[in-house]
PDB file of C-alpha atoms in Angstrom:
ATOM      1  CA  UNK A 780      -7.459  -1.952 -31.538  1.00 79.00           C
ATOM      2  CA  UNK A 781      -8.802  -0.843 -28.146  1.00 80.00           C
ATOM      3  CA  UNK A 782      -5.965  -3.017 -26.237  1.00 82.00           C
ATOM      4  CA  UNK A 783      -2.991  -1.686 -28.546  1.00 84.00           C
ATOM      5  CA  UNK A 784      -4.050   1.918 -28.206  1.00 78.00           C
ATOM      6  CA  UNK A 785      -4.306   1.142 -24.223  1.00 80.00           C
ATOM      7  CA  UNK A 786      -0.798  -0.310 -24.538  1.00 80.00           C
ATOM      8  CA  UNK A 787       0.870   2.340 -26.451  1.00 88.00           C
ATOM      9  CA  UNK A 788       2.448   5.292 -24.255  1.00 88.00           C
ATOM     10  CA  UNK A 789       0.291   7.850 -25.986  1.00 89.00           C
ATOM     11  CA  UNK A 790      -3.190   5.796 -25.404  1.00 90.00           C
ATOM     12  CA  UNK A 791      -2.386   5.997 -21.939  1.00 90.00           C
ATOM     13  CA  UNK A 792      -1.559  10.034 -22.198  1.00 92.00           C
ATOM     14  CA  UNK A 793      -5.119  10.365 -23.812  1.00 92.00           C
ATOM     15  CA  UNK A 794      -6.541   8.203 -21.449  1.00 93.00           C
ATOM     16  CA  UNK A 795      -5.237  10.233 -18.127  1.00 93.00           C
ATOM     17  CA  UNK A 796      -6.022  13.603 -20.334  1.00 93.00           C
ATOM     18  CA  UNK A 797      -9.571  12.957 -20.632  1.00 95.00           C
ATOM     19  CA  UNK A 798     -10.198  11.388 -17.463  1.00 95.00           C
ATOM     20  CA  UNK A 799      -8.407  14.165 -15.874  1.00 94.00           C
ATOM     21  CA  UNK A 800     -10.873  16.707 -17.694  1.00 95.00           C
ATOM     22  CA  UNK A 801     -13.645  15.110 -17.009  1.00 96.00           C
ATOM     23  CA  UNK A 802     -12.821  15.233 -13.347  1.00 96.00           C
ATOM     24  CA  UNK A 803     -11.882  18.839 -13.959  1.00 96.00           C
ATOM     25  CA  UNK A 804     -15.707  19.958 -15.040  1.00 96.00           C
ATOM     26  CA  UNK A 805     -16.901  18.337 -11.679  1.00 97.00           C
ATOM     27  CA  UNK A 806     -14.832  20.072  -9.500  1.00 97.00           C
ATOM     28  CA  UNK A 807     -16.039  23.133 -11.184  1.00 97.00           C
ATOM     29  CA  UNK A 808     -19.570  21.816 -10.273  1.00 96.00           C
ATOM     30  CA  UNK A 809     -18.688  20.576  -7.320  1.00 96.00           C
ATOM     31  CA  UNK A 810     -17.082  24.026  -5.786  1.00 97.00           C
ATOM     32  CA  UNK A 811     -20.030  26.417  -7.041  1.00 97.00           C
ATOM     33  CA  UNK A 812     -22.648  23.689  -5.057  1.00 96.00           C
ATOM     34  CA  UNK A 813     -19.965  23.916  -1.997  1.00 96.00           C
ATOM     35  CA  UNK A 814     -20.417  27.815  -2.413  1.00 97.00           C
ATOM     36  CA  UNK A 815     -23.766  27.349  -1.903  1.00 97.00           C
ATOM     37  CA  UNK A 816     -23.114  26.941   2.367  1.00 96.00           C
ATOM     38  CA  UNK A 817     -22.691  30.685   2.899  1.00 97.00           C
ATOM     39  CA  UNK A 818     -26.017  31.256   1.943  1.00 96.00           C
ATOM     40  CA  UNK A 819     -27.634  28.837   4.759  1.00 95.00           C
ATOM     41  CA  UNK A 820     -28.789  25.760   6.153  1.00 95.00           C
ATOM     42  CA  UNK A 821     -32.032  25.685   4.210  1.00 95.00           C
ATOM     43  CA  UNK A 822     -30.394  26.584   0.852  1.00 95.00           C
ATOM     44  CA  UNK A 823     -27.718  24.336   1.190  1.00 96.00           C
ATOM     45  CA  UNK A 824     -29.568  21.270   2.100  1.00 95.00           C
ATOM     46  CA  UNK A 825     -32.355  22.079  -0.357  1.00 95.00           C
ATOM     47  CA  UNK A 826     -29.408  21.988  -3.303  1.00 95.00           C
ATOM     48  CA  UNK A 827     -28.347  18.336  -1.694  1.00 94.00           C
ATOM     49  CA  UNK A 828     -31.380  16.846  -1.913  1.00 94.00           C
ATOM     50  CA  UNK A 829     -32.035  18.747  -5.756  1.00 94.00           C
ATOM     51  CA  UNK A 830     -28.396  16.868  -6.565  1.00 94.00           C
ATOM     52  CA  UNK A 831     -30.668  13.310  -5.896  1.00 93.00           C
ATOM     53  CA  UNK A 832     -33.885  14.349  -8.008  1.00 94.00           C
ATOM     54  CA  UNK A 833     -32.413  15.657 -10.839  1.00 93.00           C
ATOM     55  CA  UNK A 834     -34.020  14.031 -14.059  1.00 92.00           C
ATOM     56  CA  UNK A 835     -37.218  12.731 -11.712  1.00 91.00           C
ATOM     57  CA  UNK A 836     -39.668  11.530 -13.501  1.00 90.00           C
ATOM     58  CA  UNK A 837     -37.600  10.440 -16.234  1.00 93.00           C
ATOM     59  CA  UNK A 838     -34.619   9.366 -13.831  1.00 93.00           C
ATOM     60  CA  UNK A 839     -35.531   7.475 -10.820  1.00 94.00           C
ATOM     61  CA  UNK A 840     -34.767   8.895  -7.193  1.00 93.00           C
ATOM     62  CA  UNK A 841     -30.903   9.155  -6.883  1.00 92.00           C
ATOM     63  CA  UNK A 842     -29.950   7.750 -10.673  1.00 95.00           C
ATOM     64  CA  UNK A 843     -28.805  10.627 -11.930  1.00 95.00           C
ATOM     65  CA  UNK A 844     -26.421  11.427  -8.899  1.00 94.00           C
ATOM     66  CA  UNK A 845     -25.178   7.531  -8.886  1.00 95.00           C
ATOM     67  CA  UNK A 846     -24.680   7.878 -12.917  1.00 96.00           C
ATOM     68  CA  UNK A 847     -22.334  11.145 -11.869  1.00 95.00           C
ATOM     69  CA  UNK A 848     -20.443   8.716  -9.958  1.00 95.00           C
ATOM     70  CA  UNK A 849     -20.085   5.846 -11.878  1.00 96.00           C
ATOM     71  CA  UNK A 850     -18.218   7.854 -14.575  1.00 97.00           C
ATOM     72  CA  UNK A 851     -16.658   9.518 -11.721  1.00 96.00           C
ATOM     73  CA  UNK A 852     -15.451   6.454 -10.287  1.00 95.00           C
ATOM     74  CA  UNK A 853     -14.619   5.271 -13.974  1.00 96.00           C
ATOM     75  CA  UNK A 854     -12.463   8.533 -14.766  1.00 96.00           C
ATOM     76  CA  UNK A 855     -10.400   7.828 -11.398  1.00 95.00           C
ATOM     77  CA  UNK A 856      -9.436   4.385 -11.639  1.00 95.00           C
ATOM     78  CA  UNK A 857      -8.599   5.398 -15.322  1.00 94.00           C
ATOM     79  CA  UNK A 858      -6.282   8.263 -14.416  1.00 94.00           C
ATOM     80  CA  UNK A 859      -4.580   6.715 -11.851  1.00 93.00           C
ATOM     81  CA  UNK A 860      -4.003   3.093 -13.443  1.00 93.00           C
ATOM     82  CA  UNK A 861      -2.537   5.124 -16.502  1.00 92.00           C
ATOM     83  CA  UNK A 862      -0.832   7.373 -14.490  1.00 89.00           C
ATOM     84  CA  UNK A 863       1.167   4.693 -12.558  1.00 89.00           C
ATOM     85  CA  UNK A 864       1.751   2.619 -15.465  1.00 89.00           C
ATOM     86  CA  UNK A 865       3.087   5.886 -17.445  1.00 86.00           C
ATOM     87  CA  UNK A 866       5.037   6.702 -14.569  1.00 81.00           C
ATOM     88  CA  UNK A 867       6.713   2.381 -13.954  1.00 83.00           C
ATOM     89  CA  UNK A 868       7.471   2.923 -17.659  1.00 82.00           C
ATOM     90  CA  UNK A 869       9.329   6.339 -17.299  1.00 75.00           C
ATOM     91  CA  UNK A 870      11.050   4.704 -14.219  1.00 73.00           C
ATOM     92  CA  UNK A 871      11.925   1.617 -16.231  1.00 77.00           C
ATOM     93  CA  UNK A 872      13.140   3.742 -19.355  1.00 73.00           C
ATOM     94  CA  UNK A 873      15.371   6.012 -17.443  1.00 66.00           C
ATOM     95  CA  UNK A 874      16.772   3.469 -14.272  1.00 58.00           C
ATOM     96  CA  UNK A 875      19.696   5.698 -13.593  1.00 56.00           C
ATOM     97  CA  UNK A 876      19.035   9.675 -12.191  1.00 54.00           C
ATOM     98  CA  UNK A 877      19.921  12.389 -14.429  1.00 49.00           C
ATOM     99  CA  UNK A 878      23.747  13.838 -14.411  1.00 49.00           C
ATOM    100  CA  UNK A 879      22.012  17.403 -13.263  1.00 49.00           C
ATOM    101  CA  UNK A 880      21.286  17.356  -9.819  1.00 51.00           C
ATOM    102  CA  UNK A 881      19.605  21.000  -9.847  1.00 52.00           C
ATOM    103  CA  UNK A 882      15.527  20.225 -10.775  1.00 51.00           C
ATOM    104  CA  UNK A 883      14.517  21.794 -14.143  1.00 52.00           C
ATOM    105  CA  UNK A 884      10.773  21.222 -13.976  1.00 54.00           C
ATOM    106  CA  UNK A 885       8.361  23.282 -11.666  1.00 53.00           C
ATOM    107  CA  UNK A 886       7.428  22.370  -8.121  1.00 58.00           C
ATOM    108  CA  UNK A 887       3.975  21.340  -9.474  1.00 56.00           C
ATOM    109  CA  UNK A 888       5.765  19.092 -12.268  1.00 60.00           C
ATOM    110  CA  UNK A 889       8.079  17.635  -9.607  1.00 67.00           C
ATOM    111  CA  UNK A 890       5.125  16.970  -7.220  1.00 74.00           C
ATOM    112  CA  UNK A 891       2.370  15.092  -9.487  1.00 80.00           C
ATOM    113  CA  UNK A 892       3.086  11.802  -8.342  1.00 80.00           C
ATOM    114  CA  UNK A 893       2.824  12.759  -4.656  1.00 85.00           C
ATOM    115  CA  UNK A 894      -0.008  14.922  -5.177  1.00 87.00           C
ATOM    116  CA  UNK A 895      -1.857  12.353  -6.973  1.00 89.00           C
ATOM    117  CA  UNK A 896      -1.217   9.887  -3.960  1.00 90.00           C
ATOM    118  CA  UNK A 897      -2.671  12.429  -1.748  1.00 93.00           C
ATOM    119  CA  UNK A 898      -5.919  13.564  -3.337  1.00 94.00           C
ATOM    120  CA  UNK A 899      -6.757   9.805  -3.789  1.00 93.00           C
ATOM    121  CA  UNK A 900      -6.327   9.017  -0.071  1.00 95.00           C
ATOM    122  CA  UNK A 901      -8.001  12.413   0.742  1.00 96.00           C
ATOM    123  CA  UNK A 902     -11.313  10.905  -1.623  1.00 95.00           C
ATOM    124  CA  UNK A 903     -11.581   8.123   0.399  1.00 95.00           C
ATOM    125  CA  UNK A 904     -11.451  10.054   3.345  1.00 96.00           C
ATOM    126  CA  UNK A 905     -13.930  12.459   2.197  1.00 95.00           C
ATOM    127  CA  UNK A 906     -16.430   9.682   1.446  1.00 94.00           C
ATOM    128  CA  UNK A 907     -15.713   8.463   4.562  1.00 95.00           C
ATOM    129  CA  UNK A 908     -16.364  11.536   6.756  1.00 95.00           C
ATOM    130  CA  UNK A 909     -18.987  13.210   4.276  1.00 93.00           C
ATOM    131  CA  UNK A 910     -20.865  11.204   2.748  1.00 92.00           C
ATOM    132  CA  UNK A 911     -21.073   7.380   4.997  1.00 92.00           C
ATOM    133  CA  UNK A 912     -20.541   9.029   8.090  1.00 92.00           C
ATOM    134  CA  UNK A 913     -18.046   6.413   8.869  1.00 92.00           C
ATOM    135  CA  UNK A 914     -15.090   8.942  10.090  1.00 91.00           C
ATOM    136  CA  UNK A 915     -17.687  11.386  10.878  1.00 92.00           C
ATOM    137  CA  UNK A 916     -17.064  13.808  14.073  1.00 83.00           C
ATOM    138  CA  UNK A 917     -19.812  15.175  16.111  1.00 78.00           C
ATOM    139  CA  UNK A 918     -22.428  12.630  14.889  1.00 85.00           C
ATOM    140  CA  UNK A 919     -23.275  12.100  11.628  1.00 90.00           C
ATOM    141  CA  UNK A 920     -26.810  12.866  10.169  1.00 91.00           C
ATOM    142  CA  UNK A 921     -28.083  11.708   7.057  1.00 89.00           C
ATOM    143  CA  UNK A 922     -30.293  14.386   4.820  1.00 88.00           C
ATOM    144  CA  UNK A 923     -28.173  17.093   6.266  1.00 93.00           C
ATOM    145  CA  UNK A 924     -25.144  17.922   4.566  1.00 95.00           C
ATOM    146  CA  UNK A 925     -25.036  21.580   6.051  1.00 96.00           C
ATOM    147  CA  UNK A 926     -24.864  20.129   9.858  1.00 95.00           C
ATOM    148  CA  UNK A 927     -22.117  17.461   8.827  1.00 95.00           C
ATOM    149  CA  UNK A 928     -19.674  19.893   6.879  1.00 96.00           C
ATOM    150  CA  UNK A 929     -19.963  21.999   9.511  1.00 95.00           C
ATOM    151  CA  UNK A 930     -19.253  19.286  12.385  1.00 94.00           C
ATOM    152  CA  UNK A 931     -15.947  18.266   9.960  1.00 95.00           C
ATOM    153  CA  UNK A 932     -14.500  21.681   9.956  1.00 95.00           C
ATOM    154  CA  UNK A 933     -15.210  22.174  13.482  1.00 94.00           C
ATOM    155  CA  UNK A 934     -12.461  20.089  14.267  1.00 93.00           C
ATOM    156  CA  UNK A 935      -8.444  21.142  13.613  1.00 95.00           C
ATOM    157  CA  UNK A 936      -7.748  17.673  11.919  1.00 94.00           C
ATOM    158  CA  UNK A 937     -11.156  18.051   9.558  1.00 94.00           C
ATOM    159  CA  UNK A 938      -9.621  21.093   8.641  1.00 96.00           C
ATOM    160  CA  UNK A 939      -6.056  20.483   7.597  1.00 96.00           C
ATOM    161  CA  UNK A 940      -6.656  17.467   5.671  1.00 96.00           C
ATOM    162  CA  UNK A 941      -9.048  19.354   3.427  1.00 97.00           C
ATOM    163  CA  UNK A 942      -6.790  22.216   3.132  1.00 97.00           C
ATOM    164  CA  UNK A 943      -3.579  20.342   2.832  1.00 96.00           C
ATOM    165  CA  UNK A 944      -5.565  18.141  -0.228  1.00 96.00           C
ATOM    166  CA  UNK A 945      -6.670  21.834  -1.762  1.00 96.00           C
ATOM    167  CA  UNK A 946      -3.358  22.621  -1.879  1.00 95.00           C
ATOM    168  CA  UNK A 947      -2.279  19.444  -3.304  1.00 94.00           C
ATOM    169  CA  UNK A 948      -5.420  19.686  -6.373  1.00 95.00           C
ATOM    170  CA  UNK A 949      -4.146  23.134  -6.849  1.00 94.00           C
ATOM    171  CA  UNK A 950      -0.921  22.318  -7.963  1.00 91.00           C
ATOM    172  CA  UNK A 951      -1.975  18.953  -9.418  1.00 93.00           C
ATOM    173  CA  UNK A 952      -4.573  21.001 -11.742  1.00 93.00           C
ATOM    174  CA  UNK A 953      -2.287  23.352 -12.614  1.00 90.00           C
ATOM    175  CA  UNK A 954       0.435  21.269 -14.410  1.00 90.00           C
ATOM    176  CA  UNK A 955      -2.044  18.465 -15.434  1.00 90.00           C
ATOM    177  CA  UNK A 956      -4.369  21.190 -17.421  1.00 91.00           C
ATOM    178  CA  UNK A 957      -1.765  22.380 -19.472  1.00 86.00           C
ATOM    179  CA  UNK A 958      -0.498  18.756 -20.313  1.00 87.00           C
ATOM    180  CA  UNK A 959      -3.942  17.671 -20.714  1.00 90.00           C
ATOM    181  CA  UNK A 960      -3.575  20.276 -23.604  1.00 88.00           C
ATOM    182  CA  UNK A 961      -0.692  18.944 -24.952  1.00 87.00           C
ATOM    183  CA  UNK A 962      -1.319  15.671 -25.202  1.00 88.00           C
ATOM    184  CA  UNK A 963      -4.782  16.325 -26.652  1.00 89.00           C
ATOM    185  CA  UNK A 964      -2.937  18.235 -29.667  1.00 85.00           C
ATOM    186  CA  UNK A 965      -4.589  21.905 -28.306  1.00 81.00           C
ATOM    187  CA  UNK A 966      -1.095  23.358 -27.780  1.00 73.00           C
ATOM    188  CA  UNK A 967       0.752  25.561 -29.950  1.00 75.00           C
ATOM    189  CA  UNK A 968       3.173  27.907 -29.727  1.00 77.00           C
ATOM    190  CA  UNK A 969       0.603  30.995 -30.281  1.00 79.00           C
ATOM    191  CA  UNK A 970      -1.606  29.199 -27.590  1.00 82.00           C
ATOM    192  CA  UNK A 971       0.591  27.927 -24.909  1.00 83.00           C
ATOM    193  CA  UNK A 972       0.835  31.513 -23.010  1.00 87.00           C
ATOM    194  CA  UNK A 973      -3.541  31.113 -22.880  1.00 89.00           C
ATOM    195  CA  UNK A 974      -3.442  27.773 -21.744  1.00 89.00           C
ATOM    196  CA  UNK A 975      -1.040  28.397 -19.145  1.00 90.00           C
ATOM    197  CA  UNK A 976      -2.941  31.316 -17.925  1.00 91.00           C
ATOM    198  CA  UNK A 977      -5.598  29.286 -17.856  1.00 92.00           C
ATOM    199  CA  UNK A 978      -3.990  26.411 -15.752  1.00 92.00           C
ATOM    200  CA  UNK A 979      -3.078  29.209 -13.049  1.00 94.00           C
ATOM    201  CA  UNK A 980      -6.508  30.562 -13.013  1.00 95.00           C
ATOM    202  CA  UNK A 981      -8.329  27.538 -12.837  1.00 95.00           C
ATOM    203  CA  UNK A 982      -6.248  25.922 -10.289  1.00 95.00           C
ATOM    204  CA  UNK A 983      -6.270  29.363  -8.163  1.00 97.00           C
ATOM    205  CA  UNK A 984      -9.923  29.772  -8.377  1.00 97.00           C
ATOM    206  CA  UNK A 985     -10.982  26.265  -7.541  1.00 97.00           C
ATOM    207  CA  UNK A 986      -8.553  25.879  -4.673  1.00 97.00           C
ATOM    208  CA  UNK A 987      -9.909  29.420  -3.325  1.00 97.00           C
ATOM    209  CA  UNK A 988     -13.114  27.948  -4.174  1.00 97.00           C
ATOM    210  CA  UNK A 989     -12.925  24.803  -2.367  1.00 97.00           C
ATOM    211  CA  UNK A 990     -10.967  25.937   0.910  1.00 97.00           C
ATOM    212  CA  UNK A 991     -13.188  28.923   1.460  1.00 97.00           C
ATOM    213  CA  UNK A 992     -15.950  26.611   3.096  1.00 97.00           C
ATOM    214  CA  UNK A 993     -14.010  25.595   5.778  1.00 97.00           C
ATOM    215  CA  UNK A 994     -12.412  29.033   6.435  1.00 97.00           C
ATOM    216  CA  UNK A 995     -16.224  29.892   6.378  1.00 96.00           C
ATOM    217  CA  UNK A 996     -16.733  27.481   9.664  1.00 96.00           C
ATOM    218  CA  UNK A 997     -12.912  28.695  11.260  1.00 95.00           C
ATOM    219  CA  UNK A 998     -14.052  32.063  11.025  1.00 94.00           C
ATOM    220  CA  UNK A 999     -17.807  31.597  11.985  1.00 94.00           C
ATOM    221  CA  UNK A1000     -19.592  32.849   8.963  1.00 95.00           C
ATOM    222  CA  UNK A1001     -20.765  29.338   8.117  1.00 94.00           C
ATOM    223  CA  UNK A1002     -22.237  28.156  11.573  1.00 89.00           C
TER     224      UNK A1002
END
């Protein structure tokens, strides 16, 4: 049952709907801990090393944050395997382009695909530079998250690949919410107006969210 729901177009619709929400409530998490850099060194790094005790003693040292990434990793690899296959399928079902030259879909529609090839070659660069060290500028020191975020955005390049991949999430969140919606059967036509508003909020507040650390460092009130 599992393998013919997986095969059928709208398995793989639910499947990159709920991966894509699951993702969605971590970067909400994920932006308000960011936040947490204007308010210091001490604060900040305190909150990184709470993110490795949480559940201690019931949870062992760090198995709560490697549980958050498991299903992280799980929700990725599921949302972009769907997504490609979805997207092979549409290619293979429609082989010639449309007689309409003149796009009808919005730039964030039209941009998905690229977007989605983006943010998953900004995550491994981000795990890289953040949290290995193995990209790292300026020396990379482990137990002190506040020192290396502000060594990345030190540097012009640290800061327009993050901002450039904000932008990119943006947009991707904004068309993926609402369709998330749809496929999930939440739509309606008395609804659709709120969960478009919705889309635009969320994807304007977590993109402010996210890009306001490392205008933070540019401008010097995170140093």
């Amino acid at each position: 049952m599992a393998r013919t729901v997986w095969d059928s177009t709208v398995g793989k619709k639910t499947v990159m709907a709920v991966s894509g929400l699951v993702m969605l409530l971590y970067l909400v998490a994920h932006m308000i801990g960011n936040l947490k850099i204007y308010f210091g060194a001490e604060e900040f790094n305190h909150y990184a090393h709470w993110l490795r005790t949480v559940g201690e003693p019931f949870m062992h040292y760090e198995w709560t944050l490697w549980l958050i990434r498991v299903v992280l990793v799980i929700a990725v690899v599921a949302h972009a395997v769907s997504a490609y296959q979805l997207s092979r399928r549409d290619i293979k079902a429609r082989p010639s382009k449309y007689v309409h030259s003149k796009p009808r879909s919005s730039y964030a529609t039209r941009t998905m695909r690229w977007g989605g090839i983006i943010l998953g070659l900004f995550i491994v660069w981000h795990l890289l530079d953040l949290t290995t060290g193995t990209v790292h500028s300026g020396g990379f020191e482990t137990g002190k998250p506040y020192q290396n975020v502000v060594d990345t955005f030190s540097t012009w390049y640290g800061n327009v690949i993050y901002i450039v991949a904000m932008l990119a999430l943006g947009l991707h969140i904004r068309h993926g919410f609402w369709s998330a919606a749809q496929t999930l059967g939440a739509g309606s036509r008395t609804r659709d107006r709120a969960l478009k508003t919705t889309a635009n909020v969320l994807a304007l507040l977590l993109t402010i969210g996210f890009v306001a650390v490392p205008m933070g460092v540019m401008t010097g009130v995170v140093s």
